[in-house]
mmCIF file of C-alpha atoms in Angstrom:
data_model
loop_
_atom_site.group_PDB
_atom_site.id
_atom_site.type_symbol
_atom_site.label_atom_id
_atom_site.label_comp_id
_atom_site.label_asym_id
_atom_site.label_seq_id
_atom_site.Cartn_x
_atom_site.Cartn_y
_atom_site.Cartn_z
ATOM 1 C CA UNK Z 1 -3.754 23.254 0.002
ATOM 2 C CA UNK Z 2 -5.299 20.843 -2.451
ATOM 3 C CA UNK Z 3 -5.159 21.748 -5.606
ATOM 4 C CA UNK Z 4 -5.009 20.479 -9.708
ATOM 5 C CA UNK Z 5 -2.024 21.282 -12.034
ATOM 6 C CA UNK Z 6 -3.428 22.757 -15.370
ATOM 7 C CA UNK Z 7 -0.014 22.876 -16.825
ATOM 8 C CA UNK Z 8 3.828 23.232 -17.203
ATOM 9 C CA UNK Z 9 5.188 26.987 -17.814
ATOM 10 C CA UNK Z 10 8.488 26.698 -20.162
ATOM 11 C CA UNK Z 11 10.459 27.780 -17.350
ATOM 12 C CA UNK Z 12 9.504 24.715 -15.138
ATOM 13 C CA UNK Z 13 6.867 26.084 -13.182
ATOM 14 C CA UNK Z 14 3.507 24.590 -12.555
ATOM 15 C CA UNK Z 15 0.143 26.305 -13.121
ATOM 16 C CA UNK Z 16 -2.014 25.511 -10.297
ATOM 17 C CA UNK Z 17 -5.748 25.877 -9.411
ATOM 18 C CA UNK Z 18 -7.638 25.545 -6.208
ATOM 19 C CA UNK Z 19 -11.075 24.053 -7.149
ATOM 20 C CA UNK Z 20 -13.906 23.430 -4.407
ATOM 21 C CA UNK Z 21 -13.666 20.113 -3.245
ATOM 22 C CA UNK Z 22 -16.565 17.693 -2.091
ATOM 23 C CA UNK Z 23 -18.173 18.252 1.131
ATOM 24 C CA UNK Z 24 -16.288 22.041 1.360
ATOM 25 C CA UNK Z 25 -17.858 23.620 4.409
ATOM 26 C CA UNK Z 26 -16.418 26.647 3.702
ATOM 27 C CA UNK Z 27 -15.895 29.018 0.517
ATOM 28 C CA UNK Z 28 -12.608 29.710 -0.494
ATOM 29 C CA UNK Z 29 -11.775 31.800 -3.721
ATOM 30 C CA UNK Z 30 -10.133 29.968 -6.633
ATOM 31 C CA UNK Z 31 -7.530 31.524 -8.004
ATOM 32 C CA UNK Z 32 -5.231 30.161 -11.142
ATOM 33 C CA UNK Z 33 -1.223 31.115 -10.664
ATOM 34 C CA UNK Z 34 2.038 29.854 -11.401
ATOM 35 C CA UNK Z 35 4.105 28.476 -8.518
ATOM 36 C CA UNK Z 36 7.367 26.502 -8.176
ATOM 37 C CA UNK Z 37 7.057 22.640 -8.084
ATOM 38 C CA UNK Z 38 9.646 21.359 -4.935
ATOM 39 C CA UNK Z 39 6.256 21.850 -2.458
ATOM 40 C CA UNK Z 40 3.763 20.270 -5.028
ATOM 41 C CA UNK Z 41 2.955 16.689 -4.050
ATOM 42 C CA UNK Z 42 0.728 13.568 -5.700
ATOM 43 C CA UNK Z 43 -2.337 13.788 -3.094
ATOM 44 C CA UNK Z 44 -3.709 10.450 -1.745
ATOM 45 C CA UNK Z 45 -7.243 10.422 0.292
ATOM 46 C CA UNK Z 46 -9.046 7.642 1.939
ATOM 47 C CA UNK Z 47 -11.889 7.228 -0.968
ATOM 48 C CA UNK Z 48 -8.768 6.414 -3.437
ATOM 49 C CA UNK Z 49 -7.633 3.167 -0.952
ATOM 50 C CA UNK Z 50 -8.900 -0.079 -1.685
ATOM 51 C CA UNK Z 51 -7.676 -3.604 -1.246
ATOM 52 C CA UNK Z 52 -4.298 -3.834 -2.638
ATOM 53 C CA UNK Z 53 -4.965 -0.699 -4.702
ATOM 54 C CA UNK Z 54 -4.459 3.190 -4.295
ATOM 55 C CA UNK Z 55 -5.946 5.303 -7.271
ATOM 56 C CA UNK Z 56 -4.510 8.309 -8.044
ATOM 57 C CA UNK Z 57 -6.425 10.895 -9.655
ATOM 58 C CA UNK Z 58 -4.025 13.599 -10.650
ATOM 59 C CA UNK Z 59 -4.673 15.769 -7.220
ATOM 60 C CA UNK Z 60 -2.096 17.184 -5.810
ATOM 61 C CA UNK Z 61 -1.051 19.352 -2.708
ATOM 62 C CA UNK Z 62 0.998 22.527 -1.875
ATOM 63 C CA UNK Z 63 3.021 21.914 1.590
ATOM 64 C CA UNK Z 64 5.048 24.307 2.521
ATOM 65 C CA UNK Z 65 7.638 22.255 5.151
ATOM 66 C CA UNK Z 66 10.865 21.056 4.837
ATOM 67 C CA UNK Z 67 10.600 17.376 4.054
ATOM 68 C CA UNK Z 68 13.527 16.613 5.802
ATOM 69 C CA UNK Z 69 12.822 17.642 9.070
ATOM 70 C CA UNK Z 70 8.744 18.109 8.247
ATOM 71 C CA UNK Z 71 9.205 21.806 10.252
ATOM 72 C CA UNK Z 72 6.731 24.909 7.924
ATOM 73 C CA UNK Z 73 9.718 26.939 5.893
ATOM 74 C CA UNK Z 74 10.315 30.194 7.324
ATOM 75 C CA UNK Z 75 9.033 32.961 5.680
ATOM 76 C CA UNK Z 76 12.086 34.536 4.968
ATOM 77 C CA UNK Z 77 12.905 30.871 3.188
ATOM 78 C CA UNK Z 78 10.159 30.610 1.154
ATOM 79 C CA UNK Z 79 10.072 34.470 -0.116
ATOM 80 C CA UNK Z 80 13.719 34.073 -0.898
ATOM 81 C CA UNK Z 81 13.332 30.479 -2.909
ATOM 82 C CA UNK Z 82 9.666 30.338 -3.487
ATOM 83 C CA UNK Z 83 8.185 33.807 -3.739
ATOM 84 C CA UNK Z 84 5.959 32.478 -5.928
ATOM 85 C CA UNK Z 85 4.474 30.000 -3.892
ATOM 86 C CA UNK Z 86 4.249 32.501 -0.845
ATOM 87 C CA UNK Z 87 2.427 35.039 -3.025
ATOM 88 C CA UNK Z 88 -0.410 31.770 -3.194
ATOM 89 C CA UNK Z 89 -0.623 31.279 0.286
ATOM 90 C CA UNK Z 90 -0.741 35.483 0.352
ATOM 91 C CA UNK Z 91 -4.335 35.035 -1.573
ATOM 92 C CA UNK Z 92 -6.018 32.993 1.432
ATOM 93 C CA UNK Z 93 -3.882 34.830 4.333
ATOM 94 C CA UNK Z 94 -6.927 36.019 6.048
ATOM 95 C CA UNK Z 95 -8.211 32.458 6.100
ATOM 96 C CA UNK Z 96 -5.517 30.586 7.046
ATOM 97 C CA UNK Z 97 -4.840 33.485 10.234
ATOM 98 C CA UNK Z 98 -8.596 32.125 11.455
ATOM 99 C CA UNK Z 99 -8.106 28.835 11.531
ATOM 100 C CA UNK Z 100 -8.751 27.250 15.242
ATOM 101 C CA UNK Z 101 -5.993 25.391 15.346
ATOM 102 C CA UNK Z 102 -3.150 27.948 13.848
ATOM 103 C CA UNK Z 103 -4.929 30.461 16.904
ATOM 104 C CA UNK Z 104 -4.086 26.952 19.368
ATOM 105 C CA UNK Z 105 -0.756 26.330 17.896
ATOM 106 C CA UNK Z 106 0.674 29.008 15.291
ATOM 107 C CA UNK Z 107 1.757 31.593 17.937
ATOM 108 C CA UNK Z 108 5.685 30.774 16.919
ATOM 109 C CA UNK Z 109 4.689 29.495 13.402
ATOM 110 C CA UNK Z 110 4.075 31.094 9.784
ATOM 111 C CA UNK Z 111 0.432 31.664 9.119
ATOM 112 C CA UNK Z 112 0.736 28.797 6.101
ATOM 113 C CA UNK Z 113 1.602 26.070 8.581
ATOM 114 C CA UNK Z 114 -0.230 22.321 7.981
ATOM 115 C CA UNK Z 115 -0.403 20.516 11.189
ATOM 116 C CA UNK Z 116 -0.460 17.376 12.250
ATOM 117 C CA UNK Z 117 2.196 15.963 10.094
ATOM 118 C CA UNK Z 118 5.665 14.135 10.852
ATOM 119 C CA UNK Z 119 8.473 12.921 9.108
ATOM 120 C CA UNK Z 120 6.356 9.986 8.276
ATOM 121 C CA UNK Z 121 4.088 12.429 5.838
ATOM 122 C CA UNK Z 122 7.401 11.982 3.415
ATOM 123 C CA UNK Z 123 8.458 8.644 3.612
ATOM 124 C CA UNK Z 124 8.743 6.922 0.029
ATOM 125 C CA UNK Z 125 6.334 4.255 0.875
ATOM 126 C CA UNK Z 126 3.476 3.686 2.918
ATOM 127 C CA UNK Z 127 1.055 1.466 3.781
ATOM 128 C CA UNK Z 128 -2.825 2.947 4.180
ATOM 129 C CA UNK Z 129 -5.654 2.360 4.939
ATOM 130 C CA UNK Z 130 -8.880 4.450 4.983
ATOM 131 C CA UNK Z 131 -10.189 5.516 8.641
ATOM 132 C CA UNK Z 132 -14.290 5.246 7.038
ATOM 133 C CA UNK Z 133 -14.337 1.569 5.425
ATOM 134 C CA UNK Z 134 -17.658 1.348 4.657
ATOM 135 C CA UNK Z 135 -21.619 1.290 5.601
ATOM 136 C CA UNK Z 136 -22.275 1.228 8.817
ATOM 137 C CA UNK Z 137 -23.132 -2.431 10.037
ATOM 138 C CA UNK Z 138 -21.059 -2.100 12.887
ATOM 139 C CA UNK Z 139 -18.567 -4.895 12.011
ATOM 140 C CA UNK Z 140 -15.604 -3.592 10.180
ATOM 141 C CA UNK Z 141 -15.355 -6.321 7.258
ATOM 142 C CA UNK Z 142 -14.193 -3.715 4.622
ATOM 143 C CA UNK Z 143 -10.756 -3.154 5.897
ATOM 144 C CA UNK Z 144 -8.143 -3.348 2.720
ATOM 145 C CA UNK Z 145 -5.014 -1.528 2.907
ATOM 146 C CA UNK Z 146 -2.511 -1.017 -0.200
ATOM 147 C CA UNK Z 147 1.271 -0.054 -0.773
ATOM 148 C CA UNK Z 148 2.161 3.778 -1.972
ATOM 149 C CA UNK Z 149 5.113 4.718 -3.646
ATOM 150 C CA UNK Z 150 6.614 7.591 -5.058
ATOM 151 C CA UNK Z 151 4.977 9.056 -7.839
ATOM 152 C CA UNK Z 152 7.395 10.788 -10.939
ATOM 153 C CA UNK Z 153 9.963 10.438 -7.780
ATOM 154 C CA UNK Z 154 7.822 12.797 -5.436
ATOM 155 C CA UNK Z 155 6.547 10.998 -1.849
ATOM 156 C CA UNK Z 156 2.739 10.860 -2.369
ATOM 157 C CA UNK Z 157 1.086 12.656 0.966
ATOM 158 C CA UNK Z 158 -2.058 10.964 2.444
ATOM 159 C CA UNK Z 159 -4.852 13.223 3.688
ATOM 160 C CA UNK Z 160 -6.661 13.224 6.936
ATOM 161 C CA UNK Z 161 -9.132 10.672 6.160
ATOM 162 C CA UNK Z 162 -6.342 7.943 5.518
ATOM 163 C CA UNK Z 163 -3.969 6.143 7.920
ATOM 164 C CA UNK Z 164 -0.530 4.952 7.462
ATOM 165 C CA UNK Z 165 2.192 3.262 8.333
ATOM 166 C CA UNK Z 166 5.453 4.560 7.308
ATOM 167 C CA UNK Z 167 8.910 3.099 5.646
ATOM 168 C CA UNK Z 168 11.850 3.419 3.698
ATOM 169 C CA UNK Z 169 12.038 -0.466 2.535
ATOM 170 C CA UNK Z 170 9.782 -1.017 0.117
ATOM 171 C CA UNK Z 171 9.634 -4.673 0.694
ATOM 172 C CA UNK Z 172 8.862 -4.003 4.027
ATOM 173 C CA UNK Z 173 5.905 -1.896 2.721
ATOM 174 C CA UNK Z 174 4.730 -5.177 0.334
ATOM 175 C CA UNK Z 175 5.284 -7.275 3.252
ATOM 176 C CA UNK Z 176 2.977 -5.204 5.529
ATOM 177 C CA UNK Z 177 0.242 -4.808 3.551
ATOM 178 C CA UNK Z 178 0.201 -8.838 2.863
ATOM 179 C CA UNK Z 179 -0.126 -9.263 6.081
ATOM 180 C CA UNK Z 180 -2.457 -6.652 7.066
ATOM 181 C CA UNK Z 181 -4.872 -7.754 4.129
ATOM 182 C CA UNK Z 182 -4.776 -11.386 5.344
ATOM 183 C CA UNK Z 183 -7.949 -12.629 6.542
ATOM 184 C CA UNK Z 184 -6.003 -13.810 9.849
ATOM 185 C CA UNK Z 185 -5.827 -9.816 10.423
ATOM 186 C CA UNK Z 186 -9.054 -9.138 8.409
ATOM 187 C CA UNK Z 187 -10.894 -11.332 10.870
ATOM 188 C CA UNK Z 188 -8.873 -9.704 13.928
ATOM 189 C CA UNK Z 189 -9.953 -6.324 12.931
ATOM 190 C CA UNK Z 190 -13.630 -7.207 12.172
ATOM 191 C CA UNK Z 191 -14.250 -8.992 15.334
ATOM 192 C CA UNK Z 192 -12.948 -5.613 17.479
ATOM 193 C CA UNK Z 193 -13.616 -2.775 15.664
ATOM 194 C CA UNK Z 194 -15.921 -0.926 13.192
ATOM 195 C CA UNK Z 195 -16.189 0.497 9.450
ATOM 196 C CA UNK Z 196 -16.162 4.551 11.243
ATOM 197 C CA UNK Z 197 -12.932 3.448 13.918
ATOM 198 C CA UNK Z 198 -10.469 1.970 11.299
ATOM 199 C CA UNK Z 199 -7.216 4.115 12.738
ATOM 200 C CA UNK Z 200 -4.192 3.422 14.338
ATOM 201 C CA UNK Z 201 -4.657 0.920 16.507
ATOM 202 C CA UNK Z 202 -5.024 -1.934 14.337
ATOM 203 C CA UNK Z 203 -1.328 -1.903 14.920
ATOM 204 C CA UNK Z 204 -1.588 -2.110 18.055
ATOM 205 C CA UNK Z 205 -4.212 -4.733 18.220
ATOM 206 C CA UNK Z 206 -2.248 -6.867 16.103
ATOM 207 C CA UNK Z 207 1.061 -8.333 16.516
ATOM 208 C CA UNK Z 208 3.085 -7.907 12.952
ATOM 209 C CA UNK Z 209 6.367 -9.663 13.231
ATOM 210 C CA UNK Z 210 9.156 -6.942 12.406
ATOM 211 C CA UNK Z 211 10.322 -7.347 8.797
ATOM 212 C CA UNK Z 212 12.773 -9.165 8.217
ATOM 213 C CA UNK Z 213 15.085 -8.667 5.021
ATOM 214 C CA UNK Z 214 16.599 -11.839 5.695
ATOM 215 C CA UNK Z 215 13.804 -14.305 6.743
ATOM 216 C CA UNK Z 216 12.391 -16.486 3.958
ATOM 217 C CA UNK Z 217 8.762 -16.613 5.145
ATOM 218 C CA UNK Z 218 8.571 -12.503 5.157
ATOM 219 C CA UNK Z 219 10.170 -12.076 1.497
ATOM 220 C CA UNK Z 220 7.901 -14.765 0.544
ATOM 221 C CA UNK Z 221 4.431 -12.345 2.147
ATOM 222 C CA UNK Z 222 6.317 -9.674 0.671
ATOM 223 C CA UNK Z 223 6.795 -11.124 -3.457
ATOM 224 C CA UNK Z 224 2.949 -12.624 -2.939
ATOM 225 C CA UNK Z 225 1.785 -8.944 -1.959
ATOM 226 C CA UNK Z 226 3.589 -6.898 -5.246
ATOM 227 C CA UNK Z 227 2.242 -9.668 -7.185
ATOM 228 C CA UNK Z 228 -1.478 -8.930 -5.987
ATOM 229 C CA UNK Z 229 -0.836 -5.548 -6.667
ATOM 230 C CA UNK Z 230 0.067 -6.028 -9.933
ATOM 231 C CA UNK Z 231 -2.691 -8.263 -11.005
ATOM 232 C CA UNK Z 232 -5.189 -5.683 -9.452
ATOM 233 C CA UNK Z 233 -3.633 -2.549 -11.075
ATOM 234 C CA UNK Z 234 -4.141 -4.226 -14.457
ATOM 235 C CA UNK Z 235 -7.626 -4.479 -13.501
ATOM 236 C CA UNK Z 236 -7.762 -1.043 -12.431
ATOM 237 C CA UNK Z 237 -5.235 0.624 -14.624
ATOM 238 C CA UNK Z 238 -6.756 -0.814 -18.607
ATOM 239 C CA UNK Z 239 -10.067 -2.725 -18.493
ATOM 240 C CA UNK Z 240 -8.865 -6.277 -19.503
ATOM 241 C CA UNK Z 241 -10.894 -8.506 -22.083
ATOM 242 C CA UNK Z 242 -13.167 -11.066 -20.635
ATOM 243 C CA UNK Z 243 -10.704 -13.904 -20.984
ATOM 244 C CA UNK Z 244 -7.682 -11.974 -18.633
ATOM 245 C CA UNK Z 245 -10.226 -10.660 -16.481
ATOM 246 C CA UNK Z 246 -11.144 -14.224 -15.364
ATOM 247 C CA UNK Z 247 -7.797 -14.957 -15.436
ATOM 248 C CA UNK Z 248 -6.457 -12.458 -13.066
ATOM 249 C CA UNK Z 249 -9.452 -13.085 -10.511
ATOM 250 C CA UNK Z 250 -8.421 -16.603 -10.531
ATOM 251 C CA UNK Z 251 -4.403 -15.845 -10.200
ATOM 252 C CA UNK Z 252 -5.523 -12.797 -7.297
ATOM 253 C CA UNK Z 253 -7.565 -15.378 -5.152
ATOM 254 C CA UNK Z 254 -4.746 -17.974 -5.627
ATOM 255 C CA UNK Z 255 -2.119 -15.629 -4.812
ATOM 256 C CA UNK Z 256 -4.348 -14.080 -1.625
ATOM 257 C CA UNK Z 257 -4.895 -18.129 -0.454
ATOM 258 C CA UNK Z 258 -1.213 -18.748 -0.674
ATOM 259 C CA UNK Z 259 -0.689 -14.871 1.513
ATOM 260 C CA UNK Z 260 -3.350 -16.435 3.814
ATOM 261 C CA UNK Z 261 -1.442 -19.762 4.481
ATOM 262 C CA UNK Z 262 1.711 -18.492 4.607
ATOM 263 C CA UNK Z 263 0.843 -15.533 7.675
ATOM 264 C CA UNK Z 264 -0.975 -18.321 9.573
ATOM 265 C CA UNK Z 265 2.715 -19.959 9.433
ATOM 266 C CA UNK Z 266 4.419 -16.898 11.308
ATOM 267 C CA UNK Z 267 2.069 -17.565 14.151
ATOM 268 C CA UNK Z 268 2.081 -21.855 13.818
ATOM 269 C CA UNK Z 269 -1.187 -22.370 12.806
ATOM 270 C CA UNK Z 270 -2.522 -24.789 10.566
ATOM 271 C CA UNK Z 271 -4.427 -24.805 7.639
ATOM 272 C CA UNK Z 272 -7.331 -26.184 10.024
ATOM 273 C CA UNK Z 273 -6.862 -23.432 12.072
ATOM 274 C CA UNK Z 274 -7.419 -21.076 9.093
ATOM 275 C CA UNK Z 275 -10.471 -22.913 8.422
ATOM 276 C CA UNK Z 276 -11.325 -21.606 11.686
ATOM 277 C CA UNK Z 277 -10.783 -18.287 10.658
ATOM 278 C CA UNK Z 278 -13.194 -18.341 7.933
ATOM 279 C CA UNK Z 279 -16.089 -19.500 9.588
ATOM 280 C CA UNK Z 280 -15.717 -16.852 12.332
ATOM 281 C CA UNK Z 281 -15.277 -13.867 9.227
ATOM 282 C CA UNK Z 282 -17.949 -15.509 7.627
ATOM 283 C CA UNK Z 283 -20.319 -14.980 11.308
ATOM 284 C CA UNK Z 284 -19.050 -11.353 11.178
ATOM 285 C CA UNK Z 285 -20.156 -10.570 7.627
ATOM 286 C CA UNK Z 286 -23.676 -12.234 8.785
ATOM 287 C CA UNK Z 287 -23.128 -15.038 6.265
ATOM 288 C CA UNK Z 288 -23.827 -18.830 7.716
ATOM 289 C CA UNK Z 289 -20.470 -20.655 7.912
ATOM 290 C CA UNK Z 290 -20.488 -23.535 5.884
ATOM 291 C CA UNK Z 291 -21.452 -26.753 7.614
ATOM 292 C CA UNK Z 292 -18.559 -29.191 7.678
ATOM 293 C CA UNK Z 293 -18.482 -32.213 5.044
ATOM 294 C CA UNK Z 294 -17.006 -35.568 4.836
ATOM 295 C CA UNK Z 295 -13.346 -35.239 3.504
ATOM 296 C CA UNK Z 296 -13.484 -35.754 -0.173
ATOM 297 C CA UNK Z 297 -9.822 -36.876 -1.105
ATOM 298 C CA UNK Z 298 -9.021 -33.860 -4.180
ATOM 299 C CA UNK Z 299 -8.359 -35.918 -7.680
ATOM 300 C CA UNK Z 300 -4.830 -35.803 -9.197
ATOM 301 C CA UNK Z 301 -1.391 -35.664 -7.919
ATOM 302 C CA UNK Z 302 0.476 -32.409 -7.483
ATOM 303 C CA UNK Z 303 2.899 -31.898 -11.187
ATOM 304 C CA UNK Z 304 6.256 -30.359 -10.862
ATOM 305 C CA UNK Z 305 8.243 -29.529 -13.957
ATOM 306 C CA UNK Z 306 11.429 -27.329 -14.707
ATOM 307 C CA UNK Z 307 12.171 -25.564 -17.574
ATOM 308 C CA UNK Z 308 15.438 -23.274 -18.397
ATOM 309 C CA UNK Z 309 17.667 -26.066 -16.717
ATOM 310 C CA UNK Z 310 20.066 -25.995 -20.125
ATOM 311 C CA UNK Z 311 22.656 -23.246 -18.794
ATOM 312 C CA UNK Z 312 25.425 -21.535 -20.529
ATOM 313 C CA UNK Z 313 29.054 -21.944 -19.201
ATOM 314 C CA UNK Z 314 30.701 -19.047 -16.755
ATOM 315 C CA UNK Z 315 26.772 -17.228 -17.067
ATOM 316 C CA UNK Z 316 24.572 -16.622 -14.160
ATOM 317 C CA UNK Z 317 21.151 -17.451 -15.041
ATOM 318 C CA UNK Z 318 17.962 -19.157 -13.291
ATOM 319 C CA UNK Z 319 15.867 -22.122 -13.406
ATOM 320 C CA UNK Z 320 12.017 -22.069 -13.266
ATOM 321 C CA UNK Z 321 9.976 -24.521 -10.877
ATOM 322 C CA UNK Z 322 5.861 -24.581 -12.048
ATOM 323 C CA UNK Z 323 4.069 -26.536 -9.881
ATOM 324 C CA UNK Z 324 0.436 -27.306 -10.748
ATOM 325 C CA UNK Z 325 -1.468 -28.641 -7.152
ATOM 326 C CA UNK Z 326 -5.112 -29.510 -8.117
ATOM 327 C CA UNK Z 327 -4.983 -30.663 -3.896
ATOM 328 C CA UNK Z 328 -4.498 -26.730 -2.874
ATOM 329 C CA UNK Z 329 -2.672 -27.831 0.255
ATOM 330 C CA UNK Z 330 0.724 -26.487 0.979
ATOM 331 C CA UNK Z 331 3.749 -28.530 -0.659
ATOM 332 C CA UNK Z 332 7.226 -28.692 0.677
ATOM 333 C CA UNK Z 333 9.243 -29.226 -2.255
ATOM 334 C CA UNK Z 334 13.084 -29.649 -1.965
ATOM 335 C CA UNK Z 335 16.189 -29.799 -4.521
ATOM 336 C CA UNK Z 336 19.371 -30.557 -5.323
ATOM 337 C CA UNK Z 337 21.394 -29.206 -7.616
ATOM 338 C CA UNK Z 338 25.504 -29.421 -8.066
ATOM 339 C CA UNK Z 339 25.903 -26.107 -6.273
ATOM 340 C CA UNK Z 340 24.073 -26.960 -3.842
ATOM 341 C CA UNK Z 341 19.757 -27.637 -2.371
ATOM 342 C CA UNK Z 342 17.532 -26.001 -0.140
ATOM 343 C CA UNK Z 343 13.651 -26.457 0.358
ATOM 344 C CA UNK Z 344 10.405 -23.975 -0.155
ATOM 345 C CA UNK Z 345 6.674 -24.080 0.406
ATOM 346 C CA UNK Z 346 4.073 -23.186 -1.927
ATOM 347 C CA UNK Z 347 0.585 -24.020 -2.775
ATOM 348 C CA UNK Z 348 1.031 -23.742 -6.776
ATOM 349 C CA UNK Z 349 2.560 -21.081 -9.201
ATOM 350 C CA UNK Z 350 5.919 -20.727 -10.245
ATOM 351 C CA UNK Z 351 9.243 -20.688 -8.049
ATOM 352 C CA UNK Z 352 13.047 -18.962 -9.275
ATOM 353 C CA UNK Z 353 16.014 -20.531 -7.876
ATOM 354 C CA UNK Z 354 19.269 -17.984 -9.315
ATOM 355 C CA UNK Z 355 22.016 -20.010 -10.401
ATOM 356 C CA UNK Z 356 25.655 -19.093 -10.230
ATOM 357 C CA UNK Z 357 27.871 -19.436 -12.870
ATOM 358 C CA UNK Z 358 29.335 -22.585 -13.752
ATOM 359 C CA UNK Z 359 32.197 -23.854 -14.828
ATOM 360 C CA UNK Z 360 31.534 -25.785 -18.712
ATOM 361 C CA UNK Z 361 30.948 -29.513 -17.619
ATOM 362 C CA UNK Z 362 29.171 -28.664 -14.398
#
């Protein structure tokens, strides 16, 4: 089922190839053949997951199922709109007849079947994580989960080794992942669990407030997530100079302190309580926690300025807030404007307010 696409035929059909992959128990023949692309999917495994990041590297998979329903196509379906595709699955027939669990279930199905797969397997976006995190130390500190999305408009489809939650709201998706990757839920997960156990029940385990389009504090989790994503696909995606490297891990741990803060907020705890937090992640990781020192009163006052507050008459626009906090405490920070105020919390970084359009002299 996995496979590698060599190349586009001029009548739209992709040239496929079944090479061996890592850790193949068993030997399968490679063949090279021509199929239709509607059941060729971006493939996503657990070793391409890590902390706000999912690498894809142009694998792909052949699933025969409707996508809609997630049922295998009949074979009188796929002979009739994808004879080329059945006359793959015709090469490793024998093979696919013998597997355990086709003998278990297949009695009613067609020998191609993939089991163990849902609706969810389509969804546009998901939110994995791998089920191996790391070496075994028996504390599961490595847990990092990242947002998928579609890929050239396809669903990307996770393997076995990778777990996920599914949705059709992709904010929900950013929103999930900030708060899974928060070390509130980081430490949750280490204290409980281990780098070989990382599956479904994390879920369970932990309490993630249902998202909520309209709630400030989840859109907030949810625009602080995309934005770690982004900084760590530029890392990822082009090697940055020296200069934007340092930048972006400065802007990623500023953005992942601000995520941290604001998911202790859902659940009403303090930035003393997070403290908290990081001593006992810091015991799980076999670190010392640092010893407590005197309060040392942080040097400068927090510096707010605006900038695209000249507006044009009768056109909608928006007005940039930069706030530069050398305290690193949260800030409550409210305005007025003539059509109308409303407050926000941040640490530092920059904050849009959308204005409407006004009338000249406003």
């Amino acid at each position: 089922y996995f496979v590698r696409i060599k190349e586009r035929t001029p009548d739209g059909r992709l040239v496929i190839t079944n090479p061996p992959e890592p850790g193949q128990k068993k030997s399968v023949k490679q063949v090279e053949v021509a199929v239709e692309p509607d059941l060729v999917y971006p493939l996503v495994r657990g070793r391409d997951v890590k902390k706000w990041f999912v690498g894809f590297e142009d694998r792909y998979i052949i699933l025969p199922h409707d996508p809609k329903t997630a049922k295998p196509l009949s074979e009188i379906t796929i002979k009739t709109k994808f004879p080329n595709t059945y006359d793959y699955f015709n090469h490793f027939k024998k093979e696919l007849e013998k597997r355990s669990i086709h003998k278990l279930w297949g009695k009613n199905n067609p020998f191609y079947t993939v089991y163990d797969i849902g609706e969810y397997t389509f969804a546009p976006y998901k939110v994995v994580w791998k089920t191996i995190a790391g070496a075994i130390t028996g504390k599961a500190v490595s847990f990092a989960c990242a947002v998928v999305t579609p890929i050239n408009g396809e669903p990307v489809i996770v393997d076995h080794s990778t777990i996920l939650i599914n949705t059709n709201d992709i904010n929900e998706a950013y929103y999930l992942a900030g708060f899974l990757n928060s070390l509130l839920s980081r430490t949750i997960i280490a204290s409980y669990s281990y780098e070989l156990r990382q599956e479904t029940h994390i879920a369970d385990f932990i309490k993630i407030p249902k998202f909520d389009p309209q709630n400030e504090a989840h859109n907030k989790i949810a625009e602080l997530s995309k934005r770690a994503h982004e900084l760590v696909s530029i890392k990822h995606s082009k090697p940055p100079a020296a200069e934007l490297y340092n930048y972006i891990d400065k802007e990623l741990e500023r953005v992942e302190r601000e995520i941290d803060l604001a998911v202790a907020e859902l659940f009403g705890l303090s930035e003393e309580d997070l403290r908290e937090f990081e001593k006992l992640m810091a015991i799980l990781t076999g670190k010392e926690p640092q010893e407590e020192s005197e309060e040392v009163k942080p040097v400068g006052e927090p510096i707010i300025t605006l900038s695209n507050t000249l507006l044009q008459p009768n056109t909608p626009a928006q007005i940039e807030i930069d706030v530069t906090n050398p305290q690193g405490t949260i800030l409550e920070i409210s305005y007025e404007f003539p059509w109308g105020s409303g407050t926000f919390k941040m640490v530092e970084g920059k904050h849009v307010i959308q204005t409407p359009p006004l009338k000249p002299g406003k």
